[in-house]
Amino acid sequence: MALFSISHSTMMMKMKLIIPNNNTYFYSSSSSSNIANNNNSSSFFIRTRTPSPSIHHSGLINCCAKSGDQINEEIVKHKSVSVLLLAGGKGKRMGANMPKQYLPLLGQPIALYSFYTFAQMIQVKEIIVVCDPSYRDIFQDVSHKINVDLKFALPGKERQDSVFNGLQSIDVNSELVCVHDSARPLVSAVDIRKVLSDGWQNGAAVLGVPVKATIKEANCESFVVKTLDRKTLWEMQTPQIIKPALLRKGFELVNREGLEVTDDVSIVEHLKHPVYITEGSYTNIKVTTPDDLLLAERILNINAE
């Protein structure tokens, strides 16, 4: 496993952070692989392309159905969206001396990729970054380049605690809460708009992709119990979209009964509220290991060709 050793201050001095303009990202720093190998820095740019719309199935958690159409996307364009950007994780599996979401990906902190994507969307009125105070400057230093309100909240012990803390800071007029892992830098605006539309229509929606591998259930002794039907299985991603009142109601139940959840829409699942699945993209990976970091770099380079 590759081990990264990069100080926060060194990383920020080596980077030139320039907001994307006209779908072009400009960077001046070391690439992820160069940093891992301690090579010299380089300057380059990447022009992103608008992803081709994927075949898109949405539905209840246990049933596929048709997604929201262009009319719904046009409606949600005028809604007020509050983004909770979760950036407080420790990222121990990365083997780095800083949280994975702040490691440089082609010269820019991973967390800033989705930060910029959301900041350029007309629906987004504010971004609440849930992070340790020592990393707030990464976002504050570029706040003058965005046209949305920037707020901060403290991370909690568990993911649901971080979401709860961020929820307390949203604007009273917010109509949708959009929760996103900052370690997913490659989420596209196309997929975000689709899941926002489905979230507005259904109260709760989540990006996901159909499971491709064979999944087996095993017992505690590692013997196969049964093979699950993968046609009904989805891998959840983010963003996860929930209407504020519904999310608050879900937290009331979860906190009252001391329930633990591993993702955000699970909070409203406890209310027996249906959750829509919007098919996303397999490239919307979560950067968790050094291999993921190199894969994300490769995807960006391919998109630039």
Tab-separated table of C-alpha atoms in Angstrom, residues 22-299:
chain	number	residue	atom	x	y	z
A	22	ASN	CA	-16.591	26.933	-18.895
A	23	ASN	CA	-16.113	23.294	-17.894
A	24	THR	CA	-12.333	23.708	-17.806
A	25	TYR	CA	-10.279	22.974	-14.696
A	26	PHE	CA	-6.870	24.607	-14.361
A	27	TYR	CA	-4.331	23.218	-11.939
A	28	SER	CA	-0.733	23.915	-11.102
A	29	SER	CA	0.710	21.312	-8.780
A	30	SER	CA	1.756	17.688	-8.448
A	31	SER	CA	-0.529	14.917	-9.628
A	32	SER	CA	-1.695	12.301	-7.155
A	33	SER	CA	0.701	9.698	-8.500
A	34	ASN	CA	3.579	12.181	-8.563
A	35	ILE	CA	2.997	13.069	-4.936
A	36	ALA	CA	2.969	9.401	-4.005
A	37	ASN	CA	6.347	9.015	-5.704
A	38	ASN	CA	7.712	12.419	-4.600
A	39	ASN	CA	8.276	13.568	-8.193
A	40	ASN	CA	8.502	17.149	-9.379
A	41	SER	CA	5.334	19.140	-9.865
A	42	SER	CA	3.866	19.959	-13.248
A	43	SER	CA	1.364	22.411	-14.677
A	44	PHE	CA	-1.526	21.341	-16.853
A	45	PHE	CA	-5.239	21.738	-17.437
A	46	ILE	CA	-8.152	19.396	-17.756
A	47	ARG	CA	-11.269	20.130	-19.759
A	48	THR	CA	-14.241	18.191	-18.488
A	49	ARG	CA	-17.000	16.932	-20.699
A	50	THR	CA	-20.654	16.750	-19.896
A	51	PRO	CA	-21.332	13.045	-19.266
A	52	SER	CA	-23.634	11.220	-21.632
A	53	PRO	CA	-26.978	10.573	-19.968
A	54	SER	CA	-27.030	7.011	-18.684
A	55	ILE	CA	-29.952	4.630	-18.867
A	56	HIS	CA	-31.807	5.770	-15.819
A	57	HIS	CA	-34.003	3.679	-13.584
A	58	SER	CA	-35.467	5.001	-10.370
A	59	GLY	CA	-37.837	3.506	-7.914
A	60	LEU	CA	-38.633	2.542	-4.382
A	61	ILE	CA	-35.874	0.815	-2.470
A	62	ASN	CA	-37.279	-2.592	-3.423
A	63	CYS	CA	-38.810	-1.789	-6.793
A	64	CYS	CA	-37.555	-0.128	-9.959
A	65	ALA	CA	-39.750	2.493	-11.604
A	66	LYS	CA	-39.546	5.405	-14.021
A	67	SER	CA	-37.635	8.500	-12.975
A	68	GLY	CA	-38.713	12.142	-12.920
A	69	ASP	CA	-38.869	13.669	-16.391
A	70	GLN	CA	-37.590	16.953	-17.809
A	71	ILE	CA	-40.629	18.802	-16.453
A	72	ASN	CA	-39.704	17.776	-12.915
A	73	GLU	CA	-36.091	18.829	-13.500
A	74	GLU	CA	-37.322	22.216	-14.710
A	75	ILE	CA	-39.441	22.591	-11.572
A	76	VAL	CA	-36.610	21.697	-9.200
A	77	LYS	CA	-34.332	24.193	-10.968
A	78	HIS	CA	-36.146	26.930	-9.072
A	79	LYS	CA	-36.046	25.250	-5.660
A	80	SER	CA	-33.738	26.224	-2.813
A	81	VAL	CA	-31.203	23.479	-2.097
A	82	SER	CA	-28.907	23.278	0.923
A	83	VAL	CA	-25.867	21.063	0.419
A	84	LEU	CA	-24.349	19.292	3.410
A	85	LEU	CA	-20.821	18.460	2.285
A	86	LEU	CA	-19.486	15.858	4.698
A	87	ALA	CA	-15.747	16.415	5.053
A	88	GLY	CA	-15.015	15.343	8.612
A	89	GLY	CA	-13.944	11.725	8.079
A	90	LYS	CA	-10.539	10.460	9.176
A	91	GLY	CA	-9.833	8.222	6.175
A	92	LYS	CA	-7.591	5.756	8.029
A	93	ARG	CA	-7.635	3.200	5.203
A	94	MET	CA	-5.799	5.645	2.947
A	95	GLY	CA	-2.659	5.391	5.070
A	96	ALA	CA	-2.027	9.138	4.769
A	97	ASN	CA	-1.206	11.710	7.426
A	98	MET	CA	-4.324	13.740	6.627
A	99	PRO	CA	-7.971	12.868	5.899
A	100	LYS	CA	-8.430	11.412	2.417
A	101	GLN	CA	-10.817	14.156	1.288
A	102	TYR	CA	-8.009	16.728	1.502
A	103	LEU	CA	-5.385	14.770	-0.408
A	104	PRO	CA	-4.551	16.329	-3.778
A	105	LEU	CA	-6.142	14.836	-6.868
A	106	LEU	CA	-4.391	16.274	-9.922
A	107	GLY	CA	-3.263	19.185	-7.785
A	108	GLN	CA	-6.545	20.039	-6.090
A	109	PRO	CA	-7.944	18.768	-2.780
A	110	ILE	CA	-10.439	15.993	-3.423
A	111	ALA	CA	-13.151	17.814	-1.467
A	112	LEU	CA	-13.040	20.855	-3.755
A	113	TYR	CA	-14.164	18.931	-6.832
A	114	SER	CA	-17.732	18.351	-5.667
A	115	PHE	CA	-17.653	21.677	-3.811
A	116	TYR	CA	-17.195	23.494	-7.126
A	117	THR	CA	-19.743	21.287	-8.900
A	118	PHE	CA	-22.442	22.170	-6.387
A	119	ALA	CA	-21.418	25.840	-6.239
A	120	GLN	CA	-22.113	26.247	-9.963
A	121	MET	CA	-25.639	24.816	-9.817
A	122	ILE	CA	-28.483	27.313	-9.895
A	123	GLN	CA	-30.519	25.304	-7.368
A	124	VAL	CA	-27.846	25.425	-4.683
A	125	LYS	CA	-28.218	28.420	-2.367
A	126	GLU	CA	-25.776	27.373	0.347
A	127	ILE	CA	-23.105	24.812	1.108
A	128	ILE	CA	-22.612	23.728	4.703
A	129	VAL	CA	-19.216	22.069	4.989
A	130	VAL	CA	-19.091	19.669	7.919
A	131	CYS	CA	-15.406	19.508	8.780
A	132	ASP	CA	-12.772	19.934	11.436
A	133	PRO	CA	-12.074	23.664	11.946
A	134	SER	CA	-8.415	23.168	11.004
A	135	TYR	CA	-9.441	22.464	7.397
A	136	ARG	CA	-11.925	25.293	6.919
A	137	ASP	CA	-9.337	27.483	5.219
A	138	ILE	CA	-9.329	25.144	2.209
A	139	PHE	CA	-12.891	26.253	1.479
A	140	GLN	CA	-12.637	29.804	2.802
A	141	ASP	CA	-9.677	30.553	0.548
A	142	VAL	CA	-11.830	29.992	-2.557
A	143	SER	CA	-15.152	31.289	-1.213
A	144	HIS	CA	-14.805	34.580	-3.104
A	145	LYS	CA	-15.011	32.626	-6.359
A	146	ILE	CA	-18.447	31.145	-5.698
A	147	ASN	CA	-21.912	32.693	-5.587
A	148	VAL	CA	-23.459	30.613	-2.814
A	149	ASP	CA	-23.418	31.052	0.936
A	150	LEU	CA	-20.679	29.102	2.689
A	151	LYS	CA	-21.271	27.827	6.215
A	152	PHE	CA	-19.538	25.351	8.492
A	153	ALA	CA	-20.623	22.768	11.029
A	154	LEU	CA	-18.672	20.500	13.328
A	155	PRO	CA	-18.390	16.800	12.510
A	156	GLY	CA	-19.875	14.291	14.916
A	157	LYS	CA	-18.704	10.943	16.201
A	158	GLU	CA	-20.730	9.075	13.569
A	159	ARG	CA	-21.957	10.027	10.110
A	160	GLN	CA	-25.519	10.608	11.315
A	161	ASP	CA	-24.205	12.995	13.980
A	162	SER	CA	-22.408	15.017	11.307
A	163	VAL	CA	-25.555	15.199	9.180
A	164	PHE	CA	-27.567	16.256	12.229
A	165	ASN	CA	-25.067	19.024	13.019
A	166	GLY	CA	-25.159	20.271	9.449
A	167	LEU	CA	-28.947	20.206	9.392
A	168	GLN	CA	-29.045	22.724	12.242
A	169	SER	CA	-27.339	25.303	10.013
A	170	ILE	CA	-29.543	25.193	6.915
A	171	ASP	CA	-31.575	28.202	5.863
A	172	VAL	CA	-35.167	28.277	7.101
A	173	ASN	CA	-36.368	28.584	3.496
A	174	SER	CA	-34.465	25.548	2.263
A	175	GLU	CA	-36.670	23.143	0.290
A	176	LEU	CA	-34.256	20.239	-0.201
A	177	VAL	CA	-31.285	18.929	1.747
A	178	CYS	CA	-28.558	17.387	-0.399
A	179	VAL	CA	-26.055	15.280	1.560
A	180	HIS	CA	-22.809	14.407	-0.215
A	181	ASP	CA	-19.563	12.677	0.692
A	182	SER	CA	-16.675	15.007	-0.083
A	183	ALA	CA	-14.622	11.890	-0.893
A	184	ARG	CA	-16.743	11.432	-4.055
A	185	PRO	CA	-15.102	14.027	-6.317
A	186	LEU	CA	-16.432	12.805	-9.668
A	187	VAL	CA	-20.174	13.207	-9.201
A	188	SER	CA	-21.662	14.913	-12.255
A	189	ALA	CA	-24.080	17.825	-12.404
A	190	VAL	CA	-26.283	15.668	-14.666
A	191	ASP	CA	-26.700	13.014	-11.975
A	192	ILE	CA	-27.181	15.637	-9.271
A	193	ARG	CA	-30.025	17.253	-11.207
A	194	LYS	CA	-31.688	13.874	-11.716
A	195	VAL	CA	-31.599	12.916	-8.056
A	196	LEU	CA	-32.737	16.406	-6.987
A	197	SER	CA	-35.740	16.029	-9.269
A	198	ASP	CA	-36.593	12.615	-7.848
A	199	GLY	CA	-36.063	13.864	-4.307
A	200	TRP	CA	-38.443	16.756	-4.832
A	201	GLN	CA	-41.081	14.495	-6.347
A	202	ASN	CA	-40.843	11.759	-3.707
A	203	GLY	CA	-39.535	13.429	-0.570
A	204	ALA	CA	-36.380	11.311	-0.508
A	205	ALA	CA	-34.063	10.002	-3.228
A	206	VAL	CA	-30.570	8.589	-3.504
A	207	LEU	CA	-28.086	8.003	-6.293
A	208	GLY	CA	-27.238	4.348	-6.774
A	209	VAL	CA	-25.920	1.875	-9.302
A	210	PRO	CA	-27.024	-1.722	-9.911
A	211	VAL	CA	-24.741	-4.268	-8.283
A	212	LYS	CA	-22.637	-6.027	-10.930
A	213	ALA	CA	-20.991	-8.744	-8.838
A	214	THR	CA	-22.599	-11.888	-7.452
A	215	ILE	CA	-23.475	-11.290	-3.799
A	216	LYS	CA	-23.758	-14.165	-1.345
A	217	GLU	CA	-25.049	-14.133	2.208
A	218	ALA	CA	-22.816	-16.053	4.622
A	219	ASN	CA	-23.142	-17.219	8.209
A	220	CYS	CA	-20.749	-16.403	11.045
A	221	GLU	CA	-18.615	-19.403	10.082
A	222	SER	CA	-18.125	-18.099	6.516
A	223	PHE	CA	-20.350	-20.698	4.877
A	224	VAL	CA	-22.724	-19.553	2.144
A	225	VAL	CA	-26.332	-19.282	3.268
A	226	LYS	CA	-27.784	-18.195	-0.049
A	227	THR	CA	-27.067	-16.277	-3.225
A	228	LEU	CA	-28.933	-12.995	-3.419
A	229	ASP	CA	-30.764	-11.892	-6.543
A	230	ARG	CA	-28.598	-9.057	-7.790
A	231	LYS	CA	-31.424	-7.735	-9.991
A	232	THR	CA	-32.877	-6.302	-6.780
A	233	LEU	CA	-29.582	-5.040	-5.318
A	234	TRP	CA	-28.225	-1.516	-5.623
A	235	GLU	CA	-25.035	0.068	-4.362
A	236	MET	CA	-25.837	3.376	-2.725
A	237	GLN	CA	-23.899	6.546	-3.529
A	238	THR	CA	-24.318	10.224	-2.761
A	239	PRO	CA	-25.849	12.760	-3.085
A	240	GLN	CA	-28.808	11.670	-1.007
A	241	ILE	CA	-31.747	14.063	-1.164
A	242	ILE	CA	-34.339	14.561	1.571
A	243	LYS	CA	-36.895	17.279	2.251
A	244	PRO	CA	-35.910	19.152	5.441
A	245	ALA	CA	-39.104	18.488	7.405
A	246	LEU	CA	-38.903	14.781	6.615
A	247	LEU	CA	-35.249	14.607	7.646
A	248	ARG	CA	-35.967	16.388	10.929
A	249	LYS	CA	-38.834	14.009	11.639
A	250	GLY	CA	-36.555	11.067	10.903
A	251	PHE	CA	-33.907	12.377	13.277
A	252	GLU	CA	-36.505	12.756	16.021
A	253	LEU	CA	-37.247	9.035	15.741
A	254	VAL	CA	-33.635	7.912	15.321
A	255	ASN	CA	-32.377	9.997	18.247
A	256	ARG	CA	-35.280	9.070	20.492
A	257	GLU	CA	-34.801	5.335	19.949
A	258	GLY	CA	-31.012	5.411	19.770
A	259	LEU	CA	-30.890	3.923	16.276
A	260	GLU	CA	-27.716	3.753	14.200
A	261	VAL	CA	-27.782	4.278	10.437
A	262	THR	CA	-25.037	3.985	7.838
A	263	ASP	CA	-26.458	6.336	5.230
A	264	ASP	CA	-28.753	9.331	5.185
A	265	VAL	CA	-31.915	8.007	3.556
A	266	SER	CA	-31.941	5.204	6.141
A	267	ILE	CA	-33.045	7.871	8.597
A	268	VAL	CA	-36.340	8.332	6.761
A	269	GLU	CA	-36.631	4.625	5.977
A	270	HIS	CA	-37.246	4.202	9.703
A	271	LEU	CA	-40.343	6.353	9.172
A	272	LYS	CA	-41.516	3.808	6.552
A	273	HIS	CA	-41.238	6.573	3.971
A	274	PRO	CA	-40.437	5.336	0.442
A	275	VAL	CA	-37.033	6.279	-0.944
A	276	TYR	CA	-36.473	6.642	-4.682
A	277	ILE	CA	-33.320	5.239	-6.292
A	278	THR	CA	-31.958	7.343	-9.136
A	279	GLU	CA	-29.479	5.454	-11.263
A	280	GLY	CA	-26.145	7.217	-11.180
A	281	SER	CA	-22.755	6.511	-12.730
A	282	TYR	CA	-20.145	3.916	-11.843
A	283	THR	CA	-17.509	6.647	-12.094
A	284	ASN	CA	-18.960	8.333	-8.993
A	285	ILE	CA	-16.471	6.459	-6.841
A	286	LYS	CA	-15.640	7.083	-3.217
A	287	VAL	CA	-11.920	7.639	-2.780
A	288	THR	CA	-11.021	5.431	0.161
A	289	THR	CA	-7.709	3.761	-0.717
A	290	PRO	CA	-4.587	4.746	-2.695
A	291	ASP	CA	-5.885	2.622	-5.576
A	292	ASP	CA	-9.105	4.667	-5.605
A	293	LEU	CA	-7.070	7.863	-5.790
A	294	LEU	CA	-5.164	6.626	-8.822
A	295	LEU	CA	-8.409	5.435	-10.441
A	296	ALA	CA	-9.996	8.871	-9.946
A	297	GLU	CA	-6.945	10.481	-11.532
A	298	ARG	CA	-7.193	8.104	-14.473
A	299	ILE	CA	-10.891	8.871	-14.980
